[in-house]
Amino acid sequence: MPKKLVIKVTAGPEAAERCSQAFTVAAVGVASGVEVSLWLTGESSWFALPGRAAEFELPHAAPLPDLLDSILAGGRITLCTQCAARRDIGEKDVLEGVRIAGAQVFVQEAMADGAQALVY
């Protein structure tokens, strides 16, 4: 049975370590051959926009743009529908490869056989 890692990140620059940990775990999962689905919610929603990851800094952490690129290359990134709406972010605004979907899709992914869900 294939394993899937579903990660919801709720933090942005205001909780930089938690945010970085979520992206790092997702990128390591992709590099390890695990099917990864990273959900951007709350303040992490801004990282769905071009150039926003480059503004993030955390000493001794992998650069967020590099982590984001590796996740996009081998996994899936989803921006929460409600979080996007609250920030006036539309489908035309987000990075190529980022989808916008809601809680129903998150629950389906998190409850799928072989899935492990983590929330940061």
N, CA, C and O of each residue as an XYZ file, in Angstrom:
480
protein
N       0.844     -1.170      0.000
C       0.000      0.000      0.000
C       0.901      1.249      0.000
O       1.734      1.409      0.892
N       0.735      2.130     -0.994
C       1.568      3.336     -1.030
C       1.234      4.254      0.140
O       0.085      4.338      0.574
N       2.239      4.926      0.631
C       2.029      5.845      1.739
C       1.910      7.265      1.213
O       2.543      7.642      0.227
N       1.081      8.039      1.897
C       0.878      9.426      1.516
C       1.032     10.281      2.764
O       0.545      9.928      3.838
N       1.709     11.399      2.611
C       1.908     12.343      3.691
C       1.133     13.614      3.358
O       1.408     14.273      2.356
N       0.163     13.954      4.205
C      -0.653     15.146      4.028
C      -0.237     16.114      5.136
O      -0.388     15.822      6.322
N       0.283     17.257      4.732
C       0.800     18.232      5.696
C       0.022     19.532      5.558
O      -0.096     20.085      4.465
N      -0.506     20.012      6.677
C      -1.174     21.310      6.695
C      -0.283     22.265      7.469
O       0.037     22.027      8.633
N       0.113     23.341      6.815
C       0.916     24.363      7.488
C       0.032     25.586      7.691
O      -0.531     26.133      6.743
N      -0.075     26.001      8.952
C      -0.927     27.125      9.317
C      -0.125     28.381      9.608
O      -0.690     29.466      9.739
N       1.181     28.239      9.709
C       2.046     29.334     10.147
C       2.800     29.952      8.984
O       3.102     29.301      7.984
N       3.088     31.225      9.151
C       3.911     31.957      8.195
C       5.103     32.554      8.916
O       5.615     31.954      9.861
N       5.553     33.716      8.491
C       6.728     34.346      9.111
C       6.579     34.620     10.605
O       7.581     34.729     11.312
N       5.348     34.731     11.096
C       5.135     35.014     12.521
C       5.520     33.827     13.398
O       5.745     33.993     14.597
N       5.596     32.647     12.823
C       6.035     31.422     13.512
C       6.992     30.706     12.556
O       6.717     29.606     12.076
N       8.101     31.353     12.302
C       9.021     30.946     11.240
C       9.527     29.511     11.389
O       9.615     28.784     10.400
N       9.857     29.098     12.604
C      10.377     27.743     12.773
C       9.329     26.692     12.436
O       9.635     25.711     11.758
N       8.114     26.881     12.894
C       7.042     25.928     12.604
C       6.776     25.880     11.098
O       6.591     24.807     10.524
N       6.759     27.035     10.482
C       6.532     27.118      9.044
C       7.631     26.382      8.284
O       7.350     25.573      7.399
N       8.865     26.662      8.629
C       9.998     26.029      7.960
C       9.989     24.516      8.154
O      10.309     23.767      7.231
N       9.625     24.069      9.346
C       9.572     22.630      9.616
C       8.584     21.932      8.691
O       8.869     20.848      8.182
N       7.435     22.539      8.473
C       6.426     21.938      7.597
C       6.950     21.791      6.175
O       6.809     20.728      5.569
N       7.550     22.844      5.640
C       8.093     22.790      4.285
C       9.255     21.805      4.201
O       9.397     21.096      3.204
N      10.087     21.758      5.242
C      11.217     20.840      5.254
C      10.746     19.389      5.262
O      11.256     18.570      4.498
N       9.790     19.066      6.108
C       9.261     17.705      6.171
C       8.620     17.329      4.832
O       8.795     16.209      4.352
N       7.894     18.246      4.243
C       7.274     17.969      2.938
C       8.330     17.710      1.871
O       8.199     16.769      1.089
N       9.366     18.528      1.831
C      10.425     18.357      0.830
C      11.191     17.057      1.049
O      11.533     16.374      0.084
N      11.463     16.710      2.296
C      12.147     15.447      2.589
C      11.261     14.271      2.194
O      11.755     13.268      1.678
N       9.974     14.386      2.429
C       9.042     13.344      2.010
C       9.093     13.132      0.508
O       9.171     11.995      0.044
N       9.050     14.215     -0.255
C       9.128     14.119     -1.712
C      10.444     13.468     -2.120
O      10.458     12.569     -2.961
N      11.549     13.917     -1.529
C      12.866     13.366     -1.857
C      12.979     11.893     -1.489
O      13.781     11.165     -2.075
N      12.185     11.453     -0.527
C      12.198     10.052     -0.084
C      11.246      9.172     -0.879
O      11.142      7.973     -0.619
N      10.552      9.759     -1.842
C       9.645      8.984     -2.669
C       8.246      8.832     -2.108
O       7.457      8.033     -2.613
N       7.929      9.586     -1.071
C       6.602      9.544     -0.474
C       5.689     10.480     -1.264
O       6.126     11.544     -1.703
N       4.442     10.099     -1.446
C       3.463     10.979     -2.064
C       3.121     12.062     -1.048
O       2.632     11.761      0.041
N       3.376     13.318     -1.398
C       3.212     14.430     -0.460
C       2.168     15.416     -0.977
O       2.160     15.794     -2.149
N       1.293     15.818     -0.063
C       0.324     16.872     -0.323
C       0.481     17.920      0.766
O       0.187     17.659      1.933
N       0.946     19.109      0.387
C       1.153     20.204      1.343
C       0.014     21.208      1.197
O      -0.257     21.704      0.104
N      -0.648     21.498      2.313
C      -1.762     22.442      2.338
C      -1.312     23.746      2.973
O      -0.788     23.749      4.087
N      -1.512     24.850      2.272
C      -1.192     26.176      2.781
C      -2.465     26.800      3.337
O      -3.439     27.002      2.612
N      -2.446     27.103      4.639
C      -3.599     27.705      5.295
C      -3.112     28.854      6.168
O      -1.914     28.982      6.423
N      -4.029     29.677      6.620
C      -3.650     30.790      7.483
C      -2.584     31.650      6.828
O      -2.645     31.924      5.629
N      -1.615     32.072      7.611
C      -0.584     32.978      7.105
C       0.368     32.332      6.098
O       1.058     33.038      5.362
N       0.413     31.009      6.058
C       1.254     30.359      5.033
C       0.635     30.496      3.644
O       1.295     30.215      2.644
N      -0.622     30.924      3.572
C      -1.304     31.101      2.290
C      -0.533     32.017      1.349
O      -0.558     31.834      0.131
N       0.139     32.985      1.912
C       0.879     33.951      1.089
C       1.980     33.293      0.267
O       2.381     33.836     -0.762
N       2.475     32.143      0.695
C       3.555     31.479     -0.046
C       3.079     30.849     -1.347
O       3.891     30.336     -2.117
N       1.786     30.880     -1.602
C       1.249     30.422     -2.887
C       1.474     31.470     -3.982
O       1.303     31.179     -5.166
N       1.854     32.673     -3.590
C       2.063     33.758     -4.549
C       3.512     33.819     -5.007
O       4.422     33.557     -4.220
N       3.737     34.162     -6.269
C       5.109     34.278     -6.779
C       5.924     35.274     -5.954
O       5.450     36.362     -5.626
N       7.148     34.887     -5.627
C       8.086     35.768     -4.934
C       7.945     35.838     -3.429
O       8.853     36.329     -2.760
N       6.851     35.371     -2.874
C       6.653     35.512     -1.430
C       7.583     34.609     -0.616
O       8.025     35.001      0.464
N       7.882     33.428     -1.107
C       8.789     32.531     -0.379
C      10.183     33.143     -0.270
O      10.888     32.904      0.711
N      10.586     33.928     -1.265
C      11.917     34.548     -1.253
C      12.052     35.581     -0.137
O      13.167     35.915      0.265
N      10.938     36.084      0.361
C      10.964     37.070      1.444
C      11.149     36.430      2.815
O      11.438     37.119      3.793
N      10.982     35.111      2.884
C      11.052     34.374      4.154
C      12.504     34.087      4.508
O      13.272     33.604      3.676
N      12.868     34.386      5.736
C      14.230     34.112      6.203
C      14.199     33.445      7.567
O      13.458     33.852      8.461
N      15.019     32.415      7.706
C      15.194     31.752      8.990
C      16.619     31.221      9.027
O      16.981     30.373      8.211
N      17.438     31.709      9.966
C      18.822     31.243     10.036
C      18.912     29.720     10.179
O      18.118     29.099     10.885
N      19.883     29.146      9.502
C      20.186     27.711      9.575
C      19.079     26.834      9.001
O      19.011     25.645      9.311
N      18.225     27.399      8.180
C      17.151     26.635      7.543
C      17.357     26.666      6.033
O      17.925     27.614      5.490
N      16.893     25.632      5.374
C      16.945     25.614      3.912
C      16.099     26.768      3.376
O      15.061     27.096      3.951
N      16.537     27.381      2.281
C      15.751     28.484      1.708
C      14.356     28.006      1.299
O      14.210     26.985      0.627
N      13.359     28.743      1.707
C      11.979     28.364      1.421
C      11.691     28.231     -0.080
O      10.957     27.324     -0.473
N      12.246     29.108     -0.932
C      11.993     28.916     -2.365
C      12.485     27.561     -2.885
O      11.844     26.954     -3.742
N      13.618     27.090     -2.369
C      14.144     25.785     -2.787
C      13.220     24.660     -2.333
O      12.939     23.735     -3.094
N      12.753     24.742     -1.099
C      11.835     23.727     -0.582
C      10.529     23.731     -1.375
O      10.012     22.676     -1.744
N      10.012     24.909     -1.628
C       8.771     25.052     -2.386
C       8.916     24.452     -3.786
O       8.033     23.733     -4.255
N      10.028     24.752     -4.443
C      10.265     24.209     -5.785
C      10.322     22.691     -5.782
O       9.767     22.043     -6.670
N      10.990     22.123     -4.790
C      11.102     20.659     -4.757
C       9.749     20.004     -4.463
O       9.449     18.930     -4.984
N       8.946     20.649     -3.637
C       7.611     20.099     -3.354
C       6.740     20.185     -4.607
O       6.035     19.233     -4.942
N       6.789     21.316     -5.294
C       6.012     21.464     -6.529
C       6.454     20.467     -7.597
O       5.635     19.980     -8.376
N       7.748     20.166     -7.629
C       8.269     19.253     -8.653
C       7.838     17.813     -8.435
O       7.658     17.070     -9.400
N       7.668     17.407     -7.178
C       7.376     16.004     -6.935
C       6.151     15.724     -6.094
O       5.818     14.564     -5.854
N       5.476     16.763     -5.644
C       4.303     16.585     -4.798
C       3.194     17.507     -5.240
O       3.156     17.953     -6.387
N       2.297     17.787     -4.326
C       1.164     18.661     -4.627
C       1.073     19.731     -3.544
O       1.250     19.453     -2.358
N       0.791     20.964     -3.978
C       0.576     22.059     -3.040
C      -0.823     22.600     -3.280
O      -1.223     22.880     -4.410
N      -1.554     22.738     -2.177
C      -2.928     23.228     -2.245
C      -3.075     24.430     -1.329
O      -2.601     24.419     -0.193
N      -3.727     25.457     -1.823
C      -4.077     26.630     -1.044
C      -5.533     26.492     -0.609
O      -6.410     26.237     -1.435
N      -5.784     26.657      0.663
C      -7.134     26.572      1.228
C      -8.058     27.596      0.572
O      -7.706     28.768      0.435
N      -9.229     27.143      0.173
C     -10.202     28.004     -0.495
C     -10.580     29.220      0.354
O     -10.532     30.353     -0.125
N     -10.954     28.983      1.608
C     -11.366     30.096      2.470
C     -10.208     31.040      2.766
O     -10.385     32.258      2.808
N      -9.025     30.475      2.971
C      -7.851     31.302      3.258
C      -7.516     32.186      2.059
O      -7.157     33.353      2.219
N      -7.635     31.627      0.870
C      -7.397     32.395     -0.353
C      -8.416     33.523     -0.473
O      -8.055     34.660     -0.776
N      -9.684     33.211     -0.238
C     -10.748     34.213     -0.360
C     -10.546     35.354      0.632
O     -10.739     36.520      0.287
N     -10.156     35.022      1.866
C      -9.944     36.062      2.888
C      -8.798     36.997      2.522
O      -8.740     38.129      3.001
N      -7.889     36.528      1.673
C      -6.730     37.317      1.275
C      -6.853     37.836     -0.156
O      -5.894     38.377     -0.708
N      -8.015     37.673     -0.747
C      -8.264     38.098     -2.131
C      -7.264     37.485     -3.105
O      -6.797     38.152     -4.029
N      -6.940     36.207     -2.892
C      -6.048     35.475     -3.782
C      -6.911     34.597     -4.682
O      -7.727     33.810     -4.202
N      -6.724     34.741     -5.981
C      -7.468     33.937     -6.941
C      -6.568     32.940     -7.656
O      -5.347     32.961     -7.505
N      -7.193     32.071     -8.434
C      -6.432     31.039     -9.153
C      -5.389     31.628    -10.090
O      -4.345     31.015    -10.310
N      -5.650     32.794    -10.642
C      -4.702     33.428    -11.575
C      -3.510     34.041    -10.838
O      -2.503     34.380    -11.460
N      -3.619     34.181     -9.528
C      -2.567     34.819     -8.731
C      -1.482     33.854     -8.265
O      -0.356     34.276     -8.000
N      -1.800     32.581     -8.162
C      -0.898     31.633     -7.502
C       0.177     31.096     -8.440
O       0.071     31.199     -9.662
N       1.203     30.529     -7.842
C       2.275     29.886     -8.592
C       1.723     28.768     -9.472
O       0.725     28.132     -9.134
N       2.367     28.546    -10.576
C       1.970     27.443    -11.440
C       2.109     26.136    -10.661
O       3.133     25.886    -10.025
N       1.085     25.320    -10.717
C       1.101     24.041    -10.021
C       0.394     24.049     -8.692
O       0.146     22.985     -8.124
N       0.057     25.227     -8.170
C      -0.678     25.318     -6.904
C      -2.172     25.307     -7.223
O      -2.645     26.071     -8.065
N      -2.895     24.439     -6.545
C      -4.351     24.410     -6.727
C      -5.006     25.042     -5.511
O      -4.402     25.156     -4.444
N      -6.252     25.449     -5.696
C      -7.056     25.966     -4.595
C      -8.185     24.971     -4.366
O      -8.932     24.640     -5.287
N      -8.304     24.494     -3.119
C      -9.341     23.512     -2.784
C      -9.724     23.691     -1.314
O      -9.017     24.339     -0.543
N     -10.860     23.101     -0.953
C     -11.404     23.301      0.377
C     -11.265     22.126      1.321
O     -10.594     21.136      1.031
N     -11.920     22.271      2.455
C     -11.822     21.312      3.551
C     -12.252     19.908      3.150
O     -11.685     18.930      3.637
N     -13.231     19.792      2.281
C     -13.687     18.460      1.864
C     -12.548     17.679      1.218
O     -12.384     16.488      1.479
N     -11.762     18.345      0.378
C     -10.640     17.676     -0.285
C      -9.561     17.333      0.739
O      -8.961     16.261      0.677
N      -9.317     18.243      1.681
C      -8.327     17.957      2.725
C      -8.721     16.716      3.522
O      -7.891     15.840      3.763
N      -9.981     16.644      3.929
C     -10.452     15.498      4.706
C     -10.331     14.213      3.885
O      -9.914     13.185      4.420
N     -10.682     14.250      2.614
C     -10.542     13.067      1.758
C      -9.098     12.594      1.733
O      -8.831     11.402      1.882
N      -8.167     13.522      1.546
C      -6.747     13.154      1.486
C      -6.261     12.622      2.828
O      -5.562     11.610      2.877
N      -6.623     13.290      3.907
C      -6.138     12.914      5.233
C      -6.696     11.573      5.686
O      -6.047     10.862      6.453
N      -7.881     11.223      5.226
C      -8.524      9.984      5.664
C      -8.302      8.806      4.707
O      -8.792      7.705      4.955
N      -7.581      9.032      3.640
C      -7.342      7.968      2.653
C      -6.488      6.867      3.281
O      -5.680      7.120      4.175
N      -6.685      5.645      2.797
C      -5.870      4.519      3.264
C      -4.402      4.831      3.039
O      -4.014      5.306      1.972
N      -3.594      4.563      4.046
C      -2.157      4.766      3.945
C      -1.707      6.200      4.137
O      -0.520      6.493      3.990
N      -2.633      7.111      4.465
C      -2.270      8.520      4.637
C      -1.874      8.805      6.087
O      -2.432      8.240      7.028
N      -0.907      9.687      6.235
C      -0.496     10.212      7.529
C      -0.647     11.725      7.444
O      -0.039     12.354      6.577
N      -1.437     12.315      8.318
C      -1.639     13.756      8.308
C      -0.854     14.401      9.443
O      -0.835     13.900     10.567
N      -0.213     15.512      9.131
C       0.530     16.317     10.107
C       0.059     17.753      9.984
O      -0.218     18.227      8.882
N      -0.032     18.444     11.102
C      -0.406     19.850     11.097
C       0.670     20.642     11.819
O       1.053     20.328     12.946
N       1.146     21.677     11.140
C       2.154     22.574     11.723
C       1.559     23.957     11.859
O       2.232     24.875     12.328
